[in-house]
Coordinates of C-alpha atoms in Angstrom, one line a residue:
M1 CA -2.7 60.3 -22.1
L2 CA -5.5 60.1 -24.6
K3 CA -7.6 63.2 -24.5
V4 CA -11.3 62.5 -25.0
G5 CA -14.4 64.6 -25.9
I6 CA -17.9 63.2 -25.4
V7 CA -20.9 64.3 -27.6
G8 CA -24.2 63.3 -26.1
C9 CA -24.9 63.3 -22.4
G10 CA -27.5 60.6 -22.3
S11 CA -27.2 57.0 -21.0
I12 CA -24.0 55.9 -22.9
G13 CA -22.4 59.3 -22.6
T14 CA -22.9 59.4 -18.9
I15 CA -21.5 55.9 -18.4
L16 CA -18.4 56.8 -20.4
C17 CA -17.8 60.1 -18.6
R18 CA -18.0 58.4 -15.2
A19 CA -15.8 55.5 -16.3
I20 CA -13.1 57.9 -17.5
T21 CA -13.2 60.3 -14.6
E22 CA -13.4 57.6 -11.9
H23 CA -10.7 55.3 -13.4
P24 CA -8.7 57.6 -15.6
A25 CA -5.6 55.5 -16.2
D26 CA -4.4 56.6 -19.7
L27 CA -7.6 58.6 -20.5
E28 CA -8.5 62.2 -19.8
L29 CA -12.0 63.6 -20.2
V30 CA -11.4 67.1 -21.6
S31 CA -14.8 68.2 -22.7
V32 CA -18.5 67.3 -23.2
F33 CA -21.3 68.6 -25.3
D34 CA -25.1 68.0 -25.5
R35 CA -27.5 70.0 -27.6
H36 CA -29.5 70.5 -24.4
T37 CA -27.0 72.5 -22.3
E38 CA -28.8 71.7 -19.1
H39 CA -27.9 68.0 -19.7
S40 CA -24.2 68.8 -20.0
K41 CA -24.3 70.9 -16.9
R42 CA -26.1 68.3 -14.9
L43 CA -23.7 65.6 -15.9
V44 CA -20.6 67.7 -15.3
S45 CA -21.9 68.5 -11.8
T46 CA -21.8 64.8 -10.9
L47 CA -18.3 64.0 -12.2
A48 CA -15.0 63.6 -10.2
C49 CA -13.4 66.2 -12.4
T50 CA -14.8 69.2 -14.3
P51 CA -14.5 68.9 -18.1
A52 CA -15.2 71.9 -20.3
I53 CA -18.7 72.3 -21.8
E54 CA -18.1 73.3 -25.5
D55 CA -19.4 72.7 -28.9
V56 CA -17.9 70.1 -31.4
P57 CA -15.7 72.6 -33.4
Q58 CA -14.1 73.8 -30.1
M59 CA -13.8 70.3 -28.8
A60 CA -12.1 69.1 -32.0
G61 CA -9.3 71.6 -31.5
H62 CA -7.8 70.0 -28.4
V63 CA -8.8 66.4 -28.0
D64 CA -7.5 63.2 -29.6
V65 CA -10.8 61.5 -30.1
I66 CA -14.4 62.6 -30.1
V67 CA -17.0 60.0 -29.0
E68 CA -20.4 60.4 -30.6
C69 CA -23.1 58.9 -28.4
A70 CA -25.9 61.3 -29.3
S71 CA -28.1 60.0 -32.2
I72 CA -28.0 58.9 -35.8
S73 CA -28.9 62.4 -36.9
A74 CA -25.9 63.8 -35.0
V75 CA -23.4 61.6 -36.7
P76 CA -22.8 63.4 -40.0
E77 CA -21.9 66.8 -38.3
V78 CA -19.9 65.3 -35.4
A79 CA -17.9 63.0 -37.6
R80 CA -17.2 65.5 -40.4
I81 CA -16.0 68.2 -37.9
S82 CA -13.8 65.7 -36.1
L83 CA -12.2 64.2 -39.2
I84 CA -11.7 67.6 -40.9
N85 CA -9.9 68.9 -37.8
G86 CA -7.5 65.9 -37.7
C87 CA -9.3 64.2 -34.8
D88 CA -10.3 60.6 -34.5
V89 CA -14.0 59.8 -34.0
M90 CA -15.8 57.0 -32.4
I91 CA -19.3 56.4 -33.6
M92 CA -21.8 54.8 -31.3
S93 CA -24.9 55.5 -33.4
V94 CA -23.4 53.3 -36.1
G95 CA -26.8 52.9 -37.8
A96 CA -25.9 56.2 -39.6
L97 CA -23.4 54.3 -41.7
S98 CA -26.1 52.3 -43.3
N99 CA -26.2 55.3 -45.6
T100 CA -23.5 54.2 -48.1
H101 CA -22.9 57.8 -49.3
L102 CA -22.2 59.0 -45.8
K103 CA -20.0 56.0 -45.0
N104 CA -17.8 56.5 -48.0
E105 CA -17.6 60.3 -47.5
L106 CA -16.3 59.8 -43.9
I107 CA -13.8 57.1 -44.9
N108 CA -12.4 59.5 -47.5
L109 CA -12.2 62.3 -45.0
A110 CA -10.4 60.0 -42.5
E111 CA -7.9 58.9 -45.2
K112 CA -7.3 62.5 -46.4
N113 CA -6.6 63.7 -42.8
N114 CA -4.7 60.6 -41.6
V115 CA -7.2 59.9 -38.7
M116 CA -9.4 57.0 -37.7
I117 CA -13.1 56.1 -37.4
H118 CA -13.6 53.7 -34.5
I119 CA -16.7 51.5 -34.4
P120 CA -17.0 49.5 -31.1
S121 CA -18.6 46.1 -31.2
G122 CA -21.5 47.5 -29.3
A123 CA -24.3 45.2 -28.1
I124 CA -23.0 42.1 -29.8
I125 CA -20.0 39.7 -29.5
G126 CA -18.1 37.8 -32.2
V127 CA -17.2 40.8 -34.4
D128 CA -13.5 39.6 -34.5
G129 CA -14.7 36.2 -35.7
I130 CA -17.0 37.7 -38.4
K131 CA -14.1 39.8 -39.7
S132 CA -11.9 36.7 -39.9
A133 CA -14.7 34.7 -41.6
K134 CA -15.1 37.4 -44.2
I135 CA -11.7 36.4 -45.7
A136 CA -13.0 32.9 -46.6
G137 CA -16.3 34.4 -47.8
I138 CA -19.6 34.9 -46.0
N139 CA -22.7 33.9 -47.9
K140 CA -25.5 34.7 -45.5
V141 CA -26.0 36.7 -42.3
T142 CA -29.2 36.7 -40.3
L143 CA -29.9 38.9 -37.3
R144 CA -32.8 38.3 -34.9
T145 CA -33.3 41.0 -32.3
K146 CA -35.8 40.4 -29.5
K147 CA -36.8 43.1 -27.0
H148 CA -39.4 43.9 -24.5
P149 CA -42.2 46.0 -26.1
E150 CA -41.4 48.9 -23.8
S151 CA -38.0 49.2 -25.4
L152 CA -39.6 49.6 -28.8
K153 CA -42.0 52.4 -27.9
G154 CA -41.6 55.7 -29.7
A155 CA -40.1 54.2 -32.8
R156 CA -41.4 55.7 -36.0
Y157 CA -42.2 52.3 -37.5
I158 CA -44.4 51.4 -34.6
K159 CA -46.4 54.6 -35.1
E160 CA -46.7 54.3 -38.8
K161 CA -47.9 50.7 -38.7
G162 CA -50.3 51.4 -35.8
I163 CA -48.8 48.6 -33.8
N164 CA -50.2 48.4 -30.3
L165 CA -47.2 47.1 -28.3
D166 CA -49.3 47.0 -25.1
A167 CA -51.5 44.3 -26.7
I168 CA -48.6 41.9 -27.5
N169 CA -48.8 39.0 -25.1
K170 CA -46.3 36.6 -26.7
E171 CA -43.2 36.8 -28.9
T172 CA -44.2 38.5 -32.1
M173 CA -42.2 39.5 -35.2
I174 CA -42.9 43.1 -35.9
F175 CA -40.3 43.7 -38.6
K176 CA -38.4 41.8 -41.3
G177 CA -36.2 43.6 -43.9
T178 CA -32.9 45.1 -44.7
V179 CA -30.3 46.9 -42.5
E180 CA -31.2 50.3 -44.0
G181 CA -34.9 49.6 -43.5
A182 CA -34.4 48.5 -39.9
T183 CA -32.3 51.5 -39.2
G184 CA -34.9 53.9 -40.6
A185 CA -37.7 52.1 -38.7
F186 CA -35.9 51.7 -35.4
P187 CA -33.0 54.3 -35.2
A188 CA -32.5 53.9 -31.5
N189 CA -32.8 50.1 -31.3
I190 CA -30.8 48.4 -34.1
N191 CA -27.3 49.8 -34.5
V192 CA -26.1 46.2 -34.3
A193 CA -27.4 45.5 -37.8
T194 CA -25.1 48.1 -39.3
T195 CA -22.1 46.8 -37.2
L196 CA -22.8 43.3 -38.6
A197 CA -23.1 44.6 -42.2
L198 CA -19.8 46.5 -41.9
A199 CA -17.9 43.6 -40.3
S200 CA -19.3 40.9 -42.7
G201 CA -19.4 42.9 -45.9
I202 CA -22.9 41.6 -46.4
E203 CA -25.1 44.7 -46.8
N204 CA -28.3 42.8 -47.7
L205 CA -28.3 40.7 -44.5
S206 CA -31.7 39.7 -43.1
V207 CA -32.9 41.6 -40.1
E208 CA -35.8 40.4 -37.9
I209 CA -37.1 42.3 -34.9
Y210 CA -39.4 40.7 -32.3
A211 CA -41.4 42.1 -29.4
N212 CA -41.5 39.7 -26.4
P213 CA -43.2 40.8 -23.2
E214 CA -41.6 38.0 -21.2
L215 CA -38.1 39.3 -21.9
R216 CA -36.1 41.3 -19.3
R217 CA -33.0 41.4 -21.4
N218 CA -32.3 42.5 -25.0
V219 CA -31.6 39.4 -27.1
H220 CA -29.5 39.3 -30.4
E221 CA -29.3 36.1 -32.3
I222 CA -26.8 36.0 -35.2
I223 CA -26.3 33.2 -37.8
I224 CA -23.3 33.4 -40.1
E225 CA -22.7 31.0 -43.0
G226 CA -19.9 30.9 -45.5
G227 CA -16.7 29.2 -46.8
F228 CA -15.4 29.0 -43.3
G229 CA -18.4 27.0 -42.1
K230 CA -21.2 28.3 -39.8
F231 CA -21.5 29.8 -36.4
E232 CA -24.3 31.1 -34.3
I233 CA -24.1 33.8 -31.6
S234 CA -26.7 34.5 -29.0
V235 CA -26.4 37.5 -26.6
E236 CA -28.7 38.4 -23.8
N237 CA -27.9 42.0 -22.8
V238 CA -28.9 43.7 -19.6
P239 CA -30.5 47.0 -20.7
S240 CA -28.8 50.2 -19.6
P241 CA -30.2 51.3 -16.3
A242 CA -31.0 54.8 -17.6
N243 CA -32.4 53.8 -21.1
P244 CA -34.0 50.4 -21.8
K245 CA -33.5 51.0 -25.5
T246 CA -29.7 50.7 -25.0
S247 CA -27.8 47.6 -24.0
Y248 CA -25.3 48.1 -21.1
L249 CA -22.7 46.1 -23.1
A250 CA -22.7 48.8 -25.8
A251 CA -21.4 51.3 -23.3
L252 CA -18.8 48.8 -22.0
S253 CA -17.6 48.2 -25.5
A254 CA -17.0 51.9 -26.0
I255 CA -14.9 52.1 -22.8
T256 CA -12.9 49.1 -23.9
T257 CA -12.3 50.6 -27.4
L258 CA -11.0 53.8 -25.8
K259 CA -8.7 51.9 -23.5
Q260 CA -7.4 49.8 -26.4
M261 CA -6.3 52.9 -28.2
T262 CA -3.8 53.6 -25.5
K263 CA -2.3 50.1 -25.2
P264 CA 0.8 48.7 -27.0
L265 CA -0.6 45.2 -26.8
Q266 CA -3.7 44.7 -29.1
I267 CA -5.7 41.5 -28.5
G268 CA -8.2 40.1 -31.0
T269 CA -8.6 40.6 -34.7

């Protein structure tokens, strides 16, 4: 039985907790934490079991894996505490790892303490193929993310640039740049860029973000070119019911990653 702790009781955290408690199989939800205690209490009151509400250091003492689904700013503390205490960590806010110094620090901690950092494929598909293609050499990676303007509201970049999302009436590119730049500009929207960079080894991949008022789904278009050839991936994700900034597939990938950790048969690269 894999003992799980969840940090962050928002959209993804809620989906994970319910999936584990309603269909436990080889997973046990031991504890939850949110910096807003009322969020933790509200979530626990709706679950089929009653996990403990405790902070991350307490949690790390008696779970096998801590799942971070809070925010990019929460990743350093959650991951460090988990790894130092000999506990695996799953990072949903993977955009935090666009910071090379933090990424290397966490990898070193994991190696030192003989534990693992798990990065689900999130809101995209084809990560196994990208990892395989990396062996032959990848020359170029392009990511085009397209979302309804409502999903982009509140982002720092939108405020700084004075972009009026309500005035956009057709597909409009609002950002083009690097993974680190995209993560800083849209921390709640573009975790997929960092996942692609980690899987491909191409840190300077091109990221384009579009606002399209006609969309009802979050779209990610990925083009990979290299010694293996070329492939294109297009994903149309249903937004999470509770948070349009998050794709439902991201939560499903986290559930699958947890389940894979308990299985003797591993499928895919």
